XYZ file of C-alpha atoms in Angstrom:
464
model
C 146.631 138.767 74.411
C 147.384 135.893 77.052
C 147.692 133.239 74.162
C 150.168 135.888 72.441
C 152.064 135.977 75.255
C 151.827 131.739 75.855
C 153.394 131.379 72.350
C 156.448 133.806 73.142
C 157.380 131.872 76.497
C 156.852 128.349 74.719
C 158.885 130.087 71.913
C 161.683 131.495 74.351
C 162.071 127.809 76.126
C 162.425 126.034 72.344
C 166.101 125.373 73.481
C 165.763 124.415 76.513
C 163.198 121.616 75.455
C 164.605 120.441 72.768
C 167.735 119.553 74.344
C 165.500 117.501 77.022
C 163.597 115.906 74.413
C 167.580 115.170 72.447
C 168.974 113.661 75.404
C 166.050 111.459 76.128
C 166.030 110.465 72.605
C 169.889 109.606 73.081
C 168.996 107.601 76.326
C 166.281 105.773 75.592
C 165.019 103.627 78.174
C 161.924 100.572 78.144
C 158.826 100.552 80.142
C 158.961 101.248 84.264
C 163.180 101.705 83.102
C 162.746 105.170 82.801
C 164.857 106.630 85.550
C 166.728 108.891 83.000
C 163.741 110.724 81.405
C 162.026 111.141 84.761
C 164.474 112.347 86.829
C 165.389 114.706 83.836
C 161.749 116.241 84.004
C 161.607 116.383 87.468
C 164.586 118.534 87.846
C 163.765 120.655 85.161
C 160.127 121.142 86.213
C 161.044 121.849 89.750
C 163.766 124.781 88.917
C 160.575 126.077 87.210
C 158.748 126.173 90.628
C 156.796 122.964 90.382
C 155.904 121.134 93.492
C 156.603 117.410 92.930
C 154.532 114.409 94.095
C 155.557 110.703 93.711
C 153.597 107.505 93.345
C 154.104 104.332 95.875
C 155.620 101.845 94.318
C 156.256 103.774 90.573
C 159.431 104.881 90.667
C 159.515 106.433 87.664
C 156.133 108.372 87.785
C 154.913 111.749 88.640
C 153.492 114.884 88.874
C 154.403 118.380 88.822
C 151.735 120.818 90.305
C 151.961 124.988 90.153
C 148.796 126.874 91.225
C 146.855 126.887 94.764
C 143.475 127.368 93.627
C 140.829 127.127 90.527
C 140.285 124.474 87.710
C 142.763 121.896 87.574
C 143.664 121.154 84.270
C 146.023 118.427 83.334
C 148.930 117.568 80.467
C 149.587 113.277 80.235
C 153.038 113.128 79.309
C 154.911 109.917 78.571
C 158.560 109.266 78.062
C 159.285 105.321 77.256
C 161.057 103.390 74.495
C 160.983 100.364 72.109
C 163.091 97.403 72.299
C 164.771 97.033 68.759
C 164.626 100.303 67.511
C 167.560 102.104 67.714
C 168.513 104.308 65.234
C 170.526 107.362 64.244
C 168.567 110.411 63.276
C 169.328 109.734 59.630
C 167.203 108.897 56.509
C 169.448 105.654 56.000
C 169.422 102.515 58.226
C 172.076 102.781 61.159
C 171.471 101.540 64.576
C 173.238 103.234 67.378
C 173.222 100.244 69.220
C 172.479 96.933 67.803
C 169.142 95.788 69.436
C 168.928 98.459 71.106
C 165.889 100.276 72.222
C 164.651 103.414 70.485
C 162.188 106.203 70.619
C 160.131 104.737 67.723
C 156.634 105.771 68.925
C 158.422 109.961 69.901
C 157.297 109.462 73.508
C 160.706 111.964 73.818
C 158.907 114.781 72.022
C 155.344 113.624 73.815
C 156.402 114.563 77.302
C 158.242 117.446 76.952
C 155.746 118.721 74.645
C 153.406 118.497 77.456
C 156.210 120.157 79.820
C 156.295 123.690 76.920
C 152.733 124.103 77.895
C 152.968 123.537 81.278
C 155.363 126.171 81.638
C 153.867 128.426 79.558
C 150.566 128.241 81.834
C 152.516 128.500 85.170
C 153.631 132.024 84.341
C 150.598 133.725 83.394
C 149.328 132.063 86.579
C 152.698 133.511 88.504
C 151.901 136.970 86.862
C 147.908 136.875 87.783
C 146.905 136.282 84.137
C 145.519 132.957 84.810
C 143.706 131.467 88.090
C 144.249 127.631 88.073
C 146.214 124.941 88.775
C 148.152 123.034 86.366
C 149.552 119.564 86.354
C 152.223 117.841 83.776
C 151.671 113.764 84.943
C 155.036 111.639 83.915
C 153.562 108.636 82.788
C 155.819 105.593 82.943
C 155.307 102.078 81.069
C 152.654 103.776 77.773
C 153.769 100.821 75.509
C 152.765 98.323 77.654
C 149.878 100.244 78.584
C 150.344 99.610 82.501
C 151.494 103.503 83.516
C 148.582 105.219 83.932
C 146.257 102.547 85.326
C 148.547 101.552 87.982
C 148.970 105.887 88.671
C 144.797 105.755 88.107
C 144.689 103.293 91.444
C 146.553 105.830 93.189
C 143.795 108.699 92.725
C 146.207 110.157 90.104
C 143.664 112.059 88.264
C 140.179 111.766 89.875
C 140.299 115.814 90.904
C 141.056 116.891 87.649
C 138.918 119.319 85.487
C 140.016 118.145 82.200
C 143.213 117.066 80.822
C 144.556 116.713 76.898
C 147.620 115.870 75.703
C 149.157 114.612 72.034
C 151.208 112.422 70.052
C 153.520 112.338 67.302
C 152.231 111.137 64.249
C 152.489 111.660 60.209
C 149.002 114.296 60.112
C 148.735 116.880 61.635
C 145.210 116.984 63.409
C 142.911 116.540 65.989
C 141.731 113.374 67.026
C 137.664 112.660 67.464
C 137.586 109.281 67.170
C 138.439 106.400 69.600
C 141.330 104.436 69.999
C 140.812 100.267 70.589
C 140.197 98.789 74.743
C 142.961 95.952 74.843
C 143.504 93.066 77.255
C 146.484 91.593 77.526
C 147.364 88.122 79.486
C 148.808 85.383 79.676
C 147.879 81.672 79.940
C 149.815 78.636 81.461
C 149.094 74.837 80.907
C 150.618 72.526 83.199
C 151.046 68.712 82.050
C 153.250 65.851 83.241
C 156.241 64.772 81.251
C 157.967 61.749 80.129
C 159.261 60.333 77.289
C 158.077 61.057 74.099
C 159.695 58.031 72.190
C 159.378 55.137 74.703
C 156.739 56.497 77.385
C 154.165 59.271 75.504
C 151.342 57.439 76.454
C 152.669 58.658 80.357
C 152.626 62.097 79.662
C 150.760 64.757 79.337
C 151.060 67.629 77.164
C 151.215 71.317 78.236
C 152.165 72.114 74.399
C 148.629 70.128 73.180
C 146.432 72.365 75.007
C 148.330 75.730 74.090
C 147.614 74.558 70.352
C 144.246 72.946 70.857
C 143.758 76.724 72.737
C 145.102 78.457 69.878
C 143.009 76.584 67.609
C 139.759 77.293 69.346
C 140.724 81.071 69.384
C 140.418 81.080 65.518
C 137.658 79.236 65.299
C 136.071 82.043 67.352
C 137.293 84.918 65.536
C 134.356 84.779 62.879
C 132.272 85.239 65.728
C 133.799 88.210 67.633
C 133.204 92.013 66.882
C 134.693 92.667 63.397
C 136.815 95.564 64.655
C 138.236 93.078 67.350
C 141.612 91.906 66.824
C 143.356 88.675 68.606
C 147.283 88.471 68.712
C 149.058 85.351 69.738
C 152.580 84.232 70.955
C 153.696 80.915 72.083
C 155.928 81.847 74.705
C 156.623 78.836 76.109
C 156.825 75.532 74.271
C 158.612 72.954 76.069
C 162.675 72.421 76.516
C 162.975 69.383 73.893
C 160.873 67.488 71.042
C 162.027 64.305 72.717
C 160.320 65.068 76.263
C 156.401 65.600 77.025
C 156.125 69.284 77.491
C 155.246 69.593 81.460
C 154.826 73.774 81.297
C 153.857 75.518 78.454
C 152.489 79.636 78.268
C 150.650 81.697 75.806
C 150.060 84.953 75.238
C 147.422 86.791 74.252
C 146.244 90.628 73.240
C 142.532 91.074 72.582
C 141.849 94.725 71.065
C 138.253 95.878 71.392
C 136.456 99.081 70.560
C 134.755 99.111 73.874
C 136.226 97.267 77.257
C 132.916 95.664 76.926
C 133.377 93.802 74.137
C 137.137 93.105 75.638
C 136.159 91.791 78.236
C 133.571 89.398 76.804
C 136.139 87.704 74.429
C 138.458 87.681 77.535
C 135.802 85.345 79.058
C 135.626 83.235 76.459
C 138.946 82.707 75.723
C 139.148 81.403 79.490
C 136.404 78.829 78.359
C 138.685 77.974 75.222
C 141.925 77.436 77.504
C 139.763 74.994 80.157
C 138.503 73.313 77.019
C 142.046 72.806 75.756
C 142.759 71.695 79.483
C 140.283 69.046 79.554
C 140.807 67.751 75.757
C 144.303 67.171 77.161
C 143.885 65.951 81.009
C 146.096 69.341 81.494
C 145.415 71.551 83.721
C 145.332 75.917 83.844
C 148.387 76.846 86.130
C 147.481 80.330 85.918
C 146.308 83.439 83.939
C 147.998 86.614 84.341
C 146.755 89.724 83.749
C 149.882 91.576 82.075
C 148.034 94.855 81.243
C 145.169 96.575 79.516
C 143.110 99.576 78.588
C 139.974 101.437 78.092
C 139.419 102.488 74.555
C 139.670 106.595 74.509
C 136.338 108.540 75.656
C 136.710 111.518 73.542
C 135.518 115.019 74.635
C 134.407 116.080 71.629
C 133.929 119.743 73.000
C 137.392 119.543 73.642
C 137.838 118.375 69.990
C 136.649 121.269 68.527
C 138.559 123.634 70.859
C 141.708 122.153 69.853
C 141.006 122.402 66.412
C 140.361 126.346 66.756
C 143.534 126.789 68.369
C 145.824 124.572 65.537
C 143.850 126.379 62.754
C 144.735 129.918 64.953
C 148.504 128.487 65.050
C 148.598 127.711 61.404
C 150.879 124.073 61.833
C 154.618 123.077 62.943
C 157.554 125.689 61.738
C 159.719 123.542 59.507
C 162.863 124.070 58.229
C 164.203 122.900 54.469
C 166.427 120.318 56.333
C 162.798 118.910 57.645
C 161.678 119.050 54.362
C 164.759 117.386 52.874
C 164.501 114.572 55.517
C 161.036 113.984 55.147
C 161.487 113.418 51.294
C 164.858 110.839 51.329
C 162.559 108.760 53.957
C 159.348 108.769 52.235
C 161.272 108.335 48.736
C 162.320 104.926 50.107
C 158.706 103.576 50.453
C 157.040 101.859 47.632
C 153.735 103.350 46.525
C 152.100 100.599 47.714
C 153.677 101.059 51.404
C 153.160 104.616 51.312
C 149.518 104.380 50.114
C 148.842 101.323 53.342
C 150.627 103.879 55.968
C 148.207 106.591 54.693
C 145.303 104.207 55.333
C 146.152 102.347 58.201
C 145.817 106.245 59.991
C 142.726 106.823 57.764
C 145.205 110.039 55.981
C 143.707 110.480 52.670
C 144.960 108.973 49.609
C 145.104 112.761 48.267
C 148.404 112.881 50.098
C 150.080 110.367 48.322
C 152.796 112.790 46.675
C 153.784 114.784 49.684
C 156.472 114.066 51.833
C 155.412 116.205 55.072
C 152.285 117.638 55.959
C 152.983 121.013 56.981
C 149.254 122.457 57.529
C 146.408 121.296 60.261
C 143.614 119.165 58.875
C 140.039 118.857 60.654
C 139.337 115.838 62.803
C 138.043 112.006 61.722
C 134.571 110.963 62.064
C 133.565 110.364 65.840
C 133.240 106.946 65.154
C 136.617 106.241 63.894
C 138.741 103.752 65.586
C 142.268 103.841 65.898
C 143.930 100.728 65.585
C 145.794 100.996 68.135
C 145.709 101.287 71.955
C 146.755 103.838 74.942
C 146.549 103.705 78.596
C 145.056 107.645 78.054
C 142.104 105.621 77.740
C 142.323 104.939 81.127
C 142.332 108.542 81.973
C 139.950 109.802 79.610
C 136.975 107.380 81.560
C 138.048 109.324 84.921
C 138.184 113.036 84.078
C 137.399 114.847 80.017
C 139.988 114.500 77.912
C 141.151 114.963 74.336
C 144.327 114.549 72.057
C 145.838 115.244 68.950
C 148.306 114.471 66.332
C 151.474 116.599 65.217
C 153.550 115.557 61.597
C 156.191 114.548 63.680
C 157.174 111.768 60.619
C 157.020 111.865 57.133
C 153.716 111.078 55.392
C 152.888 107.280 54.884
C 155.778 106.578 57.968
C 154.069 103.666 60.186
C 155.072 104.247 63.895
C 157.321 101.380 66.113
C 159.669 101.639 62.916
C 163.367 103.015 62.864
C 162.245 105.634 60.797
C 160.047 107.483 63.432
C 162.912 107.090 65.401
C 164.623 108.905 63.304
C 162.576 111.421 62.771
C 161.695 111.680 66.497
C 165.269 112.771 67.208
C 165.547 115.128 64.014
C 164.042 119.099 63.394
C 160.826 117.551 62.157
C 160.543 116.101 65.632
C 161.568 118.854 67.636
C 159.098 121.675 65.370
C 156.281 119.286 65.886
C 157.156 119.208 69.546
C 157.102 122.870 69.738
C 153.707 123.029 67.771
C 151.715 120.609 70.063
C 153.155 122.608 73.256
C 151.598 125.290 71.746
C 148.574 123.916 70.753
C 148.106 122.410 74.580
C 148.668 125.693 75.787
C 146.231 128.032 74.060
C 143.630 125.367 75.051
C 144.253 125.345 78.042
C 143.884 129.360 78.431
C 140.254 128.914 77.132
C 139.594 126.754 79.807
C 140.995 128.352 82.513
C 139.281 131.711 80.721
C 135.941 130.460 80.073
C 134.127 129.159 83.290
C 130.971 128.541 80.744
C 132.953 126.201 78.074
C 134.898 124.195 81.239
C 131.630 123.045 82.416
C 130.211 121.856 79.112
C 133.307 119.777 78.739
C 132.373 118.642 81.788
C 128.909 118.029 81.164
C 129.527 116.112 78.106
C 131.410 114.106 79.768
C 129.025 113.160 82.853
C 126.337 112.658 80.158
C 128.923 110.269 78.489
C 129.763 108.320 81.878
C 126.139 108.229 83.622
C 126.224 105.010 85.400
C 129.698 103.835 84.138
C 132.636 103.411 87.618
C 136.034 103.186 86.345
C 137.477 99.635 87.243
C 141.230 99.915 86.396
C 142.482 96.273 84.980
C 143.798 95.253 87.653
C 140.684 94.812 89.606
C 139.556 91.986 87.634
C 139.048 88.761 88.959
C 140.121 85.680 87.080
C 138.003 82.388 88.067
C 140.280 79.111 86.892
């Protein structure tokens, strides 16, 4: 009866959250930028009755508390944007700014999806339905996977019960598996310059031991955890081929599927960089830290609850113009791209012919590893958590592309949006319901941590 009545109130505030998610979509904003979305949130959670609590030095972060007693149960929402990928909400390339940032990963659908639920929960805890506490947490800074962490050093989350939240996506399902630990940081050379025609023999190199460093890296990735990954950018490189580079800088992302293993190729890419700085009679300047995860701890318990409640809800209510949108994007991918966006999210090939996935599917394999990284990861090491995927994009639709921006400001955004609020939701009411199944999330996850303290990031210590 509660979850009946959950669904009507996320159902009667469709409006009112799709026009938040619309005009963050239309105002997209880049990591710790977001003073739009957040303030947007804020004032919309607090004429709701939310108390709202800031973070030192995190502007754009929060989080909006209703309850005074009971589990506390938490919703991660995020709201930032991509550099590059504007976009109209059309199936045809159009920019609405040229260069301009866009909401190519949906984190305009991912927070507000989180705020439907939220809401949802506060009433039936205003009415005496539901004894609890819940929290929506307005994550800055997701992309560069700094947001949470940073809130994480703050005690952001280390009283919570549990916490879940979603993403947008191109399946429709929950998600069991893991998502990759990263590092990311950067390393500067400093040399002594000169001449490079008439005096080279003077100088000293900064550029030599960014290459000779570069070089040594893949050397070492035959050596390294096969479902490791090492990205490289020169980022500096010198002012002019006719002086001695004095500074040079390059960065690096190692992905991982456990910080372990992170941090071990971390280590030894410092040895590679004061190799490169001896081969050159350079010297390290500094290493900086830029940002970095945990891979996701999954609650599977949690897993399976979500996956009763999306099978209960059936999947996202599309419309035909969804379904017409869906179909002019996907039409413009080869078979070829269509069958490597299906893989690269481990969808199977069995889809290849649809356009939208309009039904709920059951979860991975726990030991699946998703490519890519999120600072949930962070979170999920702290307190039990668990998340899932809503067809927010058309089938074989890679994310970070201006076609999940469009979709992320179009009805296929917006249903999917409405789906996952009330997926979070109905979750949540088993928790809240079930004193029982709250503590064998919570078991699982002690059993899971035993002997594990978080250490965000940040606390690592660099030795030059």
């Amino acid at each position: 009866m509660i979850k009946e009545k959950i669904v009507l109130n996320i159902n009667k505030n469709k409006d009112s959250l799709t026009i938040i998610a619309k005009k963050i979509w239309e105002n997209p904003e880049l990591f710790l930028e977001e003073f739009y979305a957040s303030n947007l949130q804020k004032e919309y959670l607090k004429s709701h009755g939310f108390k709202i609590i800031e973070y030192e030095n995190l502007p754009t972060a929060f989080m909006a508390e209703y309850g005074k007693e009971g589990p506390i149960l938490g919703l991660l929402g995020e709201y930032d944007a991509l550099k590059n990928l504007s976009q109209e909400a059309s199936s045809h390339r159009n920019p609405l700014q040229e260069n301009g940032a866009g909401h190519g990963c949906g984190h305009n659908l991912l927070g507000v999806g989180c705020i439907g639920a939220a809401l949802a929960i506060k009433e039936q805890i205003e009415k005496g339905e539901i004894k609890g506490i819940i929290r929506y947490y307005g994550c800055p800074a997701e992309e560069v996977l700094i947001g949470k962490a940073l809130m994480a050093k703050q005690g952001a989350f280390h009283d919570l019960d549990a916490c879940l939240t979603w993403h947008p996506s191109s399946f429709t399902m929950p998600w069991a598996g893991s998502l990759l630990s990263m590092i990311s940081a950067k390393f500067s050379f400093e040399g002594k310059s000169s001449h490079a025609g008439s005096a080279p023999h003077m100088g000293r190199s900064a550029l030599s031991a960014v290459e000779l460093m570069n070089t040594g890296t893949n050397y070492m990735r035959e050596h390294i955890d096969e479902q490791s990954r090492i990205h490289y950018i020169i980022t500096k490189g010198g002012i002019e081929p006719n002086t001695v580079p004095a500074q040079a800088e390059v960065w690096y992302n190692i992905r991982a599927p456990k910080r372990e293993i992170a941090d071990e190729i971390f280590q030894w890419l410092n040895d590679i960089a004061k190799g490169a700085a001896l081969m050159t009679q350079t010297k390290i300047s500094k290493v900086e830290l830029v940002s970095g995860c945990y891979e996701v701890l999954t609650n599977q318990t949690l897993v399976k609850l979500i996956e009763q409640n999306m099978n209960t809800l059936g999947g996202p209510e599309y419309g035909d113009d969804a379904r017409v949108f869906a179909k002019e994007i996907s039409e413009k991918f080869t078979r070829s791209e269509k069958i490597k966006g299906l893989e690269s999210n481990f969808i199977p090939l069995s889809f290849i012919d649809q356009y939208l996935h309009e039904k709920t599917s059951s979860p991975l394999d726990f030991d699946k590893y998703f490519k890519a990284s999120t600072d949930v990861g962070d979170v999920s090491w702290i307190t039990p958590t668990a998340m899932f995927g809503v067809a927010t994009w058309p089938l074989g639709t890679a994310a970070h592309t201006w076609q999940t921006t469009a979709a992320s400001g179009s009805s296929i955004g917006f249903s999917a949006m409405i789906f996952a609020s009330k997926v979070m939701a109905t979750t949540l009411v088993d928790l809240y319901q079930n004193e029982g199944l709250l503590n064998i999330v919570k078991d699982e996850f002690n059993k899971n941590t035993s002997g594990h303290v978080y250490n965000s990031i940040f606390d690592k210590k660099i030795e030059l």
